mmCIF file of C-alpha atoms in Angstrom:
data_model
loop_
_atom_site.group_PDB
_atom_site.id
_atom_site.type_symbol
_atom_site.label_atom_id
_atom_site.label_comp_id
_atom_site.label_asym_id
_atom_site.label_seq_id
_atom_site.Cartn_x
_atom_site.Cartn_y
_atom_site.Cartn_z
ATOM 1 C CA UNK A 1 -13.398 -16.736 -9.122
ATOM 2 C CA UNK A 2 -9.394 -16.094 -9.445
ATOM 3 C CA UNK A 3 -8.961 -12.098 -9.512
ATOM 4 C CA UNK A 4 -6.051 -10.667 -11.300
ATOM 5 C CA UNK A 5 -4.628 -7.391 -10.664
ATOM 6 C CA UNK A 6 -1.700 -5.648 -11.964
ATOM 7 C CA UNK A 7 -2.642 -2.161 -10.412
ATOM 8 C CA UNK A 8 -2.558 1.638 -11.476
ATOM 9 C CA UNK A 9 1.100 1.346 -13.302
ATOM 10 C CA UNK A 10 1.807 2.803 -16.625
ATOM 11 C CA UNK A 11 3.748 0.169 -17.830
ATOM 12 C CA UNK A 12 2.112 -2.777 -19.372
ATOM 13 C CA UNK A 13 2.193 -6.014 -17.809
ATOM 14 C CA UNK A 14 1.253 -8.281 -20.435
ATOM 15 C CA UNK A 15 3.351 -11.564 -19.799
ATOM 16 C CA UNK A 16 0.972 -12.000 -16.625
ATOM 17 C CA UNK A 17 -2.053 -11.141 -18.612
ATOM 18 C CA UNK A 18 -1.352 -13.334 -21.391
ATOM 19 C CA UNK A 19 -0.254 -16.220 -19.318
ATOM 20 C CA UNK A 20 -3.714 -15.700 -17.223
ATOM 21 C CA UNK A 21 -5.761 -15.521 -20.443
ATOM 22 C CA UNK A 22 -4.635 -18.767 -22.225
ATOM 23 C CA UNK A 23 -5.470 -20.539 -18.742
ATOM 24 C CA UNK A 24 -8.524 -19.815 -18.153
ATOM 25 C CA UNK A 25 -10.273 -21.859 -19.591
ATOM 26 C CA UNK A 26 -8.863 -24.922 -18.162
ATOM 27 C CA UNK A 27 -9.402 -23.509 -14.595
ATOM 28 C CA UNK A 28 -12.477 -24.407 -13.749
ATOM 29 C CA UNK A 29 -13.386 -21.110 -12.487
ATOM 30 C CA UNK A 30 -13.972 -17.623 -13.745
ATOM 31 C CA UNK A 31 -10.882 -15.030 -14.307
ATOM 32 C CA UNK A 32 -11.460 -11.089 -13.861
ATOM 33 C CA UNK A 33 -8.407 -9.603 -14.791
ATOM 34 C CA UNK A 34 -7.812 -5.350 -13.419
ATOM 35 C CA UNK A 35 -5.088 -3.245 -15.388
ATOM 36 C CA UNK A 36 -5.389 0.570 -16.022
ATOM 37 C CA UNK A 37 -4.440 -0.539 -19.522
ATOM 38 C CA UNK A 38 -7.048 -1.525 -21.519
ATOM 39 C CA UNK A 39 -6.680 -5.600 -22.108
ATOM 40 C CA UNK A 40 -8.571 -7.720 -24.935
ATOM 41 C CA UNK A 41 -9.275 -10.227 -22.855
ATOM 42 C CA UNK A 42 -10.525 -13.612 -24.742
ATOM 43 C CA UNK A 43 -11.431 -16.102 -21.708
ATOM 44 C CA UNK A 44 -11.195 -13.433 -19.195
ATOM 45 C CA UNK A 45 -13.456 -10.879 -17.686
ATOM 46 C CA UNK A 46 -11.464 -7.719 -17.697
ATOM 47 C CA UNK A 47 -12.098 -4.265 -16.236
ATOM 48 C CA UNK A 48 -9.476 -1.402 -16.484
ATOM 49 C CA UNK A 49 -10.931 0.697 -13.957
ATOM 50 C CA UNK A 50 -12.104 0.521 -10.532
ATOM 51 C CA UNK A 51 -12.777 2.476 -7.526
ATOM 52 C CA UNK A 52 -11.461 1.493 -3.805
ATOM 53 C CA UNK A 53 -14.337 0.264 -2.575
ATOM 54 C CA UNK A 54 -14.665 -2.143 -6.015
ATOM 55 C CA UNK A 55 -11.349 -3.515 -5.642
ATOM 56 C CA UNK A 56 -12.010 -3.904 -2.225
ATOM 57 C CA UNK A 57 -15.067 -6.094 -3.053
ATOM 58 C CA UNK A 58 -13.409 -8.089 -5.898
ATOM 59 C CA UNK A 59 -10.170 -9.417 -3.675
ATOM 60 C CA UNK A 60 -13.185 -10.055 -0.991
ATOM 61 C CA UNK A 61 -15.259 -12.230 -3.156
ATOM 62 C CA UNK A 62 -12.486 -13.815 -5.269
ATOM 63 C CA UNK A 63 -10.720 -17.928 -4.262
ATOM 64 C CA UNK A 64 -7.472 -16.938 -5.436
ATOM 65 C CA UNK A 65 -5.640 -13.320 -5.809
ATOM 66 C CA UNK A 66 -2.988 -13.196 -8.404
ATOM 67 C CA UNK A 67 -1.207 -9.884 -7.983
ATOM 68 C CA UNK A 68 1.914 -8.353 -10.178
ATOM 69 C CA UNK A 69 4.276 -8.209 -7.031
ATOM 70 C CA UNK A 70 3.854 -5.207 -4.917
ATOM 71 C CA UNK A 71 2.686 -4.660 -0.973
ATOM 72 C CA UNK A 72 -1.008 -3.515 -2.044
ATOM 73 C CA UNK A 73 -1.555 -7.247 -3.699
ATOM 74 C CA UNK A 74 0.147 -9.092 -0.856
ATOM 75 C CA UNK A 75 -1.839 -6.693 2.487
ATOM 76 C CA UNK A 76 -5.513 -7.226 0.676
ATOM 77 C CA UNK A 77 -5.061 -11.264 0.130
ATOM 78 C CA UNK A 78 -3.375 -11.494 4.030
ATOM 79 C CA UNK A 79 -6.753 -8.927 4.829
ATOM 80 C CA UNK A 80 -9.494 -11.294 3.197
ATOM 81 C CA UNK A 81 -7.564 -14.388 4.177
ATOM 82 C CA UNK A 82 -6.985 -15.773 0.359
ATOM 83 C CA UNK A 83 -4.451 -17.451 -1.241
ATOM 84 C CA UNK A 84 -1.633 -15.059 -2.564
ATOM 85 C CA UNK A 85 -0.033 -15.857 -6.266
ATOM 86 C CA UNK A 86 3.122 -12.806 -6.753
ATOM 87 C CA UNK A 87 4.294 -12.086 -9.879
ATOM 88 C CA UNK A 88 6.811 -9.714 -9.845
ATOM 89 C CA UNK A 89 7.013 -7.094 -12.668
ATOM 90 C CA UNK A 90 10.682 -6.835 -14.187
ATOM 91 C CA UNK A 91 12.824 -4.166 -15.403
ATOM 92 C CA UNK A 92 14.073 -5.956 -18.122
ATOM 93 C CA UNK A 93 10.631 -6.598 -19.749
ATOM 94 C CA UNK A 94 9.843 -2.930 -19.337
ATOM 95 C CA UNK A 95 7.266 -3.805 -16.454
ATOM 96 C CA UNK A 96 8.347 -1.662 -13.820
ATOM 97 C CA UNK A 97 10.508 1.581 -13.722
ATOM 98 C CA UNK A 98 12.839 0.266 -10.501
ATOM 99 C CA UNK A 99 13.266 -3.447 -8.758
ATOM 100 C CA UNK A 100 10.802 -2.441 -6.336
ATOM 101 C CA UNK A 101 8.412 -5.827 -6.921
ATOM 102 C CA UNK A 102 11.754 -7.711 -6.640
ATOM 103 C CA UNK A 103 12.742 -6.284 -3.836
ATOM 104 C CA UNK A 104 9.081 -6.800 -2.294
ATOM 105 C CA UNK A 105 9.003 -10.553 -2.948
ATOM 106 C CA UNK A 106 12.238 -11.286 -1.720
ATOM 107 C CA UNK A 107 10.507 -9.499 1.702
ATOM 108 C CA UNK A 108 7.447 -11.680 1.307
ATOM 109 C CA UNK A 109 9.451 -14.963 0.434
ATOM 110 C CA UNK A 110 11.767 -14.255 3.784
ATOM 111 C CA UNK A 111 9.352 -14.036 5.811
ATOM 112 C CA UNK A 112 7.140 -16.999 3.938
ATOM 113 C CA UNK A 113 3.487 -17.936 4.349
ATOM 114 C CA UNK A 114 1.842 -21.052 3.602
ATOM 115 C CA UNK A 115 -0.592 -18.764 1.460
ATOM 116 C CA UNK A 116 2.005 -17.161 -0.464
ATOM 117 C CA UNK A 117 3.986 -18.246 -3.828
ATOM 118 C CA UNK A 118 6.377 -15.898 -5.527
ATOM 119 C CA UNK A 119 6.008 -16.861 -9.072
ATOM 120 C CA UNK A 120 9.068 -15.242 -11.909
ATOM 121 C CA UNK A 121 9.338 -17.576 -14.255
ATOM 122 C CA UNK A 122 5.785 -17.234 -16.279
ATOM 123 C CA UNK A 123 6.311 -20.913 -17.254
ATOM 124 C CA UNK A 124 5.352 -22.298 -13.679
ATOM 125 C CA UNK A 125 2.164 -20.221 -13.283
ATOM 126 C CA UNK A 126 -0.538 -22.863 -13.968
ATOM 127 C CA UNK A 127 1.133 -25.050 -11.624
ATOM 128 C CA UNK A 128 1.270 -22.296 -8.888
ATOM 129 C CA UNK A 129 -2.404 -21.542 -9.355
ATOM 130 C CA UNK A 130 -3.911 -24.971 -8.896
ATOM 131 C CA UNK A 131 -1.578 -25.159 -5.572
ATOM 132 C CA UNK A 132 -3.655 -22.003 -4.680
ATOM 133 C CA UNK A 133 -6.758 -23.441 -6.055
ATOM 134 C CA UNK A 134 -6.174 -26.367 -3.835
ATOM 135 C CA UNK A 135 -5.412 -24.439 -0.393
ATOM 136 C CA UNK A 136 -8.839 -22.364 -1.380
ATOM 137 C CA UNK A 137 -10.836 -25.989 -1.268
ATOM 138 C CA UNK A 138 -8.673 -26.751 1.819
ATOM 139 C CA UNK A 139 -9.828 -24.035 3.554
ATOM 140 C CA UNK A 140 -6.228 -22.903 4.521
ATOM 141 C CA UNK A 141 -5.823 -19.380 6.219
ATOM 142 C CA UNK A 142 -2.889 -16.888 7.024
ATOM 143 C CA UNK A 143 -0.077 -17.623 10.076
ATOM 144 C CA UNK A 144 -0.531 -14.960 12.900
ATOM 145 C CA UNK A 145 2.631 -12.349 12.096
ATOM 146 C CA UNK A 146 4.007 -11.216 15.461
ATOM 147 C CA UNK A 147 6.289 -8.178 13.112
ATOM 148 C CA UNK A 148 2.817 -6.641 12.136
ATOM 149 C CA UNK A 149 1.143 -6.851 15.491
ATOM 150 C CA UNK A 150 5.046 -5.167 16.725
ATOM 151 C CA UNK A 151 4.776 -2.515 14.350
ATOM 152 C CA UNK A 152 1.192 -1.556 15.109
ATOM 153 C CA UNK A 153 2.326 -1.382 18.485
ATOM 154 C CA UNK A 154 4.823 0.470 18.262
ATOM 155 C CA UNK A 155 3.153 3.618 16.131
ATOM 156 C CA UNK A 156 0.589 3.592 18.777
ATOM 157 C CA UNK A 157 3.171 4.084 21.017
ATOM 158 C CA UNK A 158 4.737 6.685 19.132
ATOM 159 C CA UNK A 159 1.658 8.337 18.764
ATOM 160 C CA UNK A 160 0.631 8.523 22.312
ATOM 161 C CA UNK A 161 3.928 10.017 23.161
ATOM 162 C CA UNK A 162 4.835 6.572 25.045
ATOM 163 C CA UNK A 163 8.403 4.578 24.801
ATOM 164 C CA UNK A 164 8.966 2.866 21.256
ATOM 165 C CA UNK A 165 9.594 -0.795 22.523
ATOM 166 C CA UNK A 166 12.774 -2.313 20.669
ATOM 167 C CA UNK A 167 12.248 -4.846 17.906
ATOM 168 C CA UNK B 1 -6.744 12.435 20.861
ATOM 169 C CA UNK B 2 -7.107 13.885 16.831
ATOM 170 C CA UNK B 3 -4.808 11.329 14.266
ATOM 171 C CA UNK B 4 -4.942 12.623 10.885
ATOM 172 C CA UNK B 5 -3.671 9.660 8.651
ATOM 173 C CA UNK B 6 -2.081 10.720 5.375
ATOM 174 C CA UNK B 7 -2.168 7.841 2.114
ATOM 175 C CA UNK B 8 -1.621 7.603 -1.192
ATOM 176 C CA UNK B 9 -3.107 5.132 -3.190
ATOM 177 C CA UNK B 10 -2.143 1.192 -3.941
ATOM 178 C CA UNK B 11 0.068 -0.103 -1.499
ATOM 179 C CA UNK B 12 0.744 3.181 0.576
ATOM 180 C CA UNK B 13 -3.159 3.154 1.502
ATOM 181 C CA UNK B 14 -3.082 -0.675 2.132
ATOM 182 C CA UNK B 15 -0.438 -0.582 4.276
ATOM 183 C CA UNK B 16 -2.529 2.111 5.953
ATOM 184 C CA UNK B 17 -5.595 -0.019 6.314
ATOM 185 C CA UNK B 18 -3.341 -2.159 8.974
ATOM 186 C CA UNK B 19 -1.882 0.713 10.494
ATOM 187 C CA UNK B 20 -5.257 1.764 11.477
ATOM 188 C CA UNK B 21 -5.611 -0.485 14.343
ATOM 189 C CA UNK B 22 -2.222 1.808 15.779
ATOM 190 C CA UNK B 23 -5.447 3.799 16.831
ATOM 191 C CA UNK B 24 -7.838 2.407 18.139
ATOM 192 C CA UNK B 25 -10.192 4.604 20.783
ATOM 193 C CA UNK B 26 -8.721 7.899 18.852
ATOM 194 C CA UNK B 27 -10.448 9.914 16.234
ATOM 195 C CA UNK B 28 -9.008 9.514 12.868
ATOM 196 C CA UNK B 29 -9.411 11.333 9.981
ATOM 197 C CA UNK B 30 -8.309 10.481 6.941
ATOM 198 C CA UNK B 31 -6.721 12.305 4.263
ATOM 199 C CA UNK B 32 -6.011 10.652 0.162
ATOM 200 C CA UNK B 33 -6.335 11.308 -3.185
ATOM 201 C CA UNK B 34 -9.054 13.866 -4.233
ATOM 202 C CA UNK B 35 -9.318 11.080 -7.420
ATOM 203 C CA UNK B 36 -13.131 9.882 -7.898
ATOM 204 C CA UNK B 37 -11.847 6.034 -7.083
ATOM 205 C CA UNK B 38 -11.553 6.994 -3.625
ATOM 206 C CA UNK B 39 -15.043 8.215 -3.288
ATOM 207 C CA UNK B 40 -16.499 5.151 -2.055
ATOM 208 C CA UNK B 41 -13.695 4.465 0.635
ATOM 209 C CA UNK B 42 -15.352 3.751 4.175
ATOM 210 C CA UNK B 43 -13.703 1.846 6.922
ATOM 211 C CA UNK B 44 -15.244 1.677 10.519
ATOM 212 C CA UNK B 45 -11.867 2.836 11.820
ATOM 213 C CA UNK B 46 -12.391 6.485 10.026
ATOM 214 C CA UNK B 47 -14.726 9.039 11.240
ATOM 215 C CA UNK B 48 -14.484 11.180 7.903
ATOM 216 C CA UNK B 49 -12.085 10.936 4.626
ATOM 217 C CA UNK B 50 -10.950 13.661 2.813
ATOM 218 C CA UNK B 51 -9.563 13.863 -0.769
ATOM 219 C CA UNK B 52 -6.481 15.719 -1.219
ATOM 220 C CA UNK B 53 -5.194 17.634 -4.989
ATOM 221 C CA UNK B 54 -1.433 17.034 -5.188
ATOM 222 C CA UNK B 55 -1.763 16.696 -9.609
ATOM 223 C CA UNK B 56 1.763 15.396 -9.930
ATOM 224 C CA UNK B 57 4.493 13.157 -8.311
ATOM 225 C CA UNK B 58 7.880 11.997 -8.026
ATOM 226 C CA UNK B 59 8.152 11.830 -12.038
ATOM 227 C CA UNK B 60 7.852 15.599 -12.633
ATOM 228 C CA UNK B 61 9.525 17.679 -9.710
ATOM 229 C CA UNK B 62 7.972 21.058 -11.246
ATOM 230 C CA UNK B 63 4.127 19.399 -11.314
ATOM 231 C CA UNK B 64 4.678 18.641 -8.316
ATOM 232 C CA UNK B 65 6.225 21.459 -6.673
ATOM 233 C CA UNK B 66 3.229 23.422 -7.908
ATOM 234 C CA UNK B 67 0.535 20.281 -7.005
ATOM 235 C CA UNK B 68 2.415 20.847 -3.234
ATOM 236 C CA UNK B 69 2.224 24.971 -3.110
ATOM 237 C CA UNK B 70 -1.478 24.332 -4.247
ATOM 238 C CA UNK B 71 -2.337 21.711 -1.554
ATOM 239 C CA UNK B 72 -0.453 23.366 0.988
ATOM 240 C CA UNK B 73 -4.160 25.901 1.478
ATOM 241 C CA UNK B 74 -5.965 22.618 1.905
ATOM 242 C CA UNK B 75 -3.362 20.894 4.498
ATOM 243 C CA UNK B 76 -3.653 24.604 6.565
ATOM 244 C CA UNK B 77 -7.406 24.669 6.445
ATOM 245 C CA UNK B 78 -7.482 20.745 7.006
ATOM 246 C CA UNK B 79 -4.989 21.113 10.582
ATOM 247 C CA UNK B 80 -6.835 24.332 11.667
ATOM 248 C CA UNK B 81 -10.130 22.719 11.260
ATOM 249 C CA UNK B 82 -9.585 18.819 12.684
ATOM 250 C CA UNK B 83 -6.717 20.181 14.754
ATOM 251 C CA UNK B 84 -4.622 16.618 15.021
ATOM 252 C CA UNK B 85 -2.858 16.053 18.035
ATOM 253 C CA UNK B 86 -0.594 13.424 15.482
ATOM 254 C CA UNK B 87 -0.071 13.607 11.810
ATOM 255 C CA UNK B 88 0.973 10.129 10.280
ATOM 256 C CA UNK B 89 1.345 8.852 6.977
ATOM 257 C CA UNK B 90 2.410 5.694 4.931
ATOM 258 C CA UNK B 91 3.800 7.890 2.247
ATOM 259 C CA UNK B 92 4.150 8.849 -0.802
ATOM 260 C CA UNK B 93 4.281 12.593 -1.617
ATOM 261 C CA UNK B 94 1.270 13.358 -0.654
ATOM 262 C CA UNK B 95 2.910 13.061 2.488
ATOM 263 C CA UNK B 96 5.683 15.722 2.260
ATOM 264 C CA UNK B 97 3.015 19.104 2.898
ATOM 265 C CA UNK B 98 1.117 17.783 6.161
ATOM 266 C CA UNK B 99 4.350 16.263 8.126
ATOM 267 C CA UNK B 100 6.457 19.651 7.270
ATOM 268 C CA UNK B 101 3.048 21.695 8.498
ATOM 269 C CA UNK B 102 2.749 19.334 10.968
ATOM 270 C CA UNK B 103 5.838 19.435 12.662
ATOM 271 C CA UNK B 104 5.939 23.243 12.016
ATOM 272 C CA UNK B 105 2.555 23.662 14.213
ATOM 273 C CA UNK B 106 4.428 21.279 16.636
ATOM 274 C CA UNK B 107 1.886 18.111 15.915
ATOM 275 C CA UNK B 108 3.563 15.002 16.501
ATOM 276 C CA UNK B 109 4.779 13.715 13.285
ATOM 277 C CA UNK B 110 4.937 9.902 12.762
ATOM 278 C CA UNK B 111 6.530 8.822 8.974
ATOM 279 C CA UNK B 112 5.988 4.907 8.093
ATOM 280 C CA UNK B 113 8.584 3.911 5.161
ATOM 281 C CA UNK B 114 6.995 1.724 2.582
ATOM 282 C CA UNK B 115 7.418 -2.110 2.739
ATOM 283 C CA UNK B 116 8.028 -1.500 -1.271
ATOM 284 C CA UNK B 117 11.513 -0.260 0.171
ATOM 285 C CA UNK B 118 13.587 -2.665 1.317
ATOM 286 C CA UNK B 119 17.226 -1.202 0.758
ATOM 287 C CA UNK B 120 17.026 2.055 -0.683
ATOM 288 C CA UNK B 121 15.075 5.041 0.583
ATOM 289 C CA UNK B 122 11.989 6.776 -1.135
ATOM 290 C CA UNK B 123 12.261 10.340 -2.189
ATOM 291 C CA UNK B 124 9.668 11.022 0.442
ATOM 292 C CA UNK B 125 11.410 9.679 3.322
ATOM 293 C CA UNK B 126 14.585 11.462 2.672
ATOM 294 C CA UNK B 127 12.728 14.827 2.706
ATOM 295 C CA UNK B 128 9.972 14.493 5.665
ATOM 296 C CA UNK B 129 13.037 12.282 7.962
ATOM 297 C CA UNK B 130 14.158 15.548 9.592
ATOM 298 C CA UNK B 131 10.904 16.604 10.157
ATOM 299 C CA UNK B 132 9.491 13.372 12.232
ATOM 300 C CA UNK B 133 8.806 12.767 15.389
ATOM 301 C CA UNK B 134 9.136 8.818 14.880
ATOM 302 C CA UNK B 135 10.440 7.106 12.120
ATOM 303 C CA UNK B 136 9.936 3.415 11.210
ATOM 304 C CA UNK B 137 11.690 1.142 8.393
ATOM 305 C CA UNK B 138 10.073 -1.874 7.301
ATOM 306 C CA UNK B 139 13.627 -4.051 7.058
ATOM 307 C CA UNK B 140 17.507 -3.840 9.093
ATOM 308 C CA UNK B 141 18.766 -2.925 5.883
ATOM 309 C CA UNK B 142 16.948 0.903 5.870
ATOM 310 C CA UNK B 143 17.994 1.528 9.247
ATOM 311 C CA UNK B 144 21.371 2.369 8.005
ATOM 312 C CA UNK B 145 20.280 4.195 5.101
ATOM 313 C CA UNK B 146 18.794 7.118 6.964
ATOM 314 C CA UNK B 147 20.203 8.083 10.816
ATOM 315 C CA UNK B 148 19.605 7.086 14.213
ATOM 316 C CA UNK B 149 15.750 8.223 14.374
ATOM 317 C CA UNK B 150 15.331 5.713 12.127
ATOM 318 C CA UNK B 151 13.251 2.705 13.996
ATOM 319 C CA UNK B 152 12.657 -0.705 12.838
ATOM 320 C CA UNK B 153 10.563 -3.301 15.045
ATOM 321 C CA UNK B 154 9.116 -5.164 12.143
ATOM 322 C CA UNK B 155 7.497 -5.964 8.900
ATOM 323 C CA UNK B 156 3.832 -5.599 7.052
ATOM 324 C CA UNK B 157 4.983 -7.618 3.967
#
């Protein structure tokens, strides 16, 4: 199953939703698509609200995540170990109220993860998702991240009233 | 030691979910959105959730001026009854009442900036900053946007 979610925004993200709907059914798989807004899904599966614990369960039982470009999208695929597909939302298609998904896949492509595609051009979606597809058969899994395991350190530190180490 | 963990929801309570390991052997509880999506949250790393009524955010200042007065009775009664030796949160808003209370009842405060920001700072950060104990940016760039409390030693994104 490839999951879709475009989160809790107000804004519509339709040029995702679209894209993901006219593709499915040459995937192979099943697409469940998640938007607060309600979406007429015609090859899709599509629910416009769930709880934590659903969400939770859908990213865990899904091949491929496909998320609309912010850090909840990109933490829950590196958490269940699946292959990541970002599409940012964009101000100039009334997506997104500030550049913050920009912003947030310039962060994820820096850092860059075999896992991980930043997709902005809608056009080179279907290619992006059978290269996800593909690393889901392979079996592929996340790089360790020594910044995360420095961070986590480093609040425990704070919060037991130790020395912050330096980055 | 007491951690009360303050998140709202989407990525601010995903980026909590890895922050969680921070503590490890201490008692956390953990404080969100009273909304009924949060419900069925459980993680192994919590001993008990609580949901929290802000009713507003960063759109509409007067909402949520009055969502903050309002929560304010539930952030007391939450601090005098789990008494937290550390108040931390991932942002956003929700996070404004506990780390002012919390640095006011001289908790140590602990304020993660969202990975969302990379170069400019939330509206949340700019108000609870003078009111940490520790402060940690997610990227070089945000360390010169706020002052030298400001810590960055890495990344979730």
């Amino acid at each position: 199953m490839i999951f879709v979610t475009v989160g809790s925004a107000a804004q519509p993200f339709t040029r995702l939703m679209d894209a993901m709907d006219a593709l499915a059914p040459s995937l192979g798989e099943p697409v469940v698509m998640q938007s607060r807004l309600r979406y007429p899904g015609r090859n899709t599966e599509c629910i416009d609200y769930v709880t934590f614990g659903r969400i939770q369960q859908l990213v865990s039982e899904c091949r491929v995540l496909i998320g609309h470009g912010s850090t909840g999208p990109v933490l829950m695929a590196r958490r269940y170990g699946k292959p990541l597909i970002m599409v940012p939302r964009r101000m100039e298609f009334g997506e997104t109220v500030d550049a913050h998904p920009l912003e947030a896949a310039q962060a994820v492509e820096k850092k860059g993860s075999r896992m991980v595609e930043v997709v902005r051009d809608i056009a080179n979606l279907e290619a992006a998702v059978r290269r996800a597809q593909a690393k889901a058969d392979q079996g592929l899994t996340y790089e360790a991240d020594p910044e995360r395991e420095r961070l986590v350190a480093a609040i425990r530190a704070a919060a037991e009233g130790r020395e912050v180490p330096g980055p | 030691m007491r951690v009360l963990c303050v998140a709202a929801a989407g990525g601010h309570i995903e980026q909590m979910m890895v922050c969680l390991d921070a503590f490890a052997g201490h008692e956390v509880v953990f404080a969100h959105y009273d909304w009924p999506s949060f419900r069925d949250f459980s993680d192994r790393r919590v001993s008990r959730h609580v949901g929290i009524f802000l009713g507003g955010d960063g759109d509409d200042k007067m909402r949520l001026l009055v969502g903050m007065i309002l929560s304010a009775f539930q952030w007391v009664w939450l601090l005098a009854w789990f008494r937290p030796h550390v108040v931390f949160s991932t942002g956003a808003e929700v996070a404004i009442v506990p780390i002012v209370l919390g640095k006011l009842f001289r908790r140590r405060t602990i304020f993660l900036e969202t990975a969302a920001r990379m170069q400019n700072p939330s509206g949340t950060g700019k108000v609870v900053y003078r009111f940490c104990d520790a402060f940690f940016v997610q990227s070089e760039a945000m360390l010169t946007v706020y002052g030298p409390k400001a810590r960055f030693v890495g990344g979730l994104l």
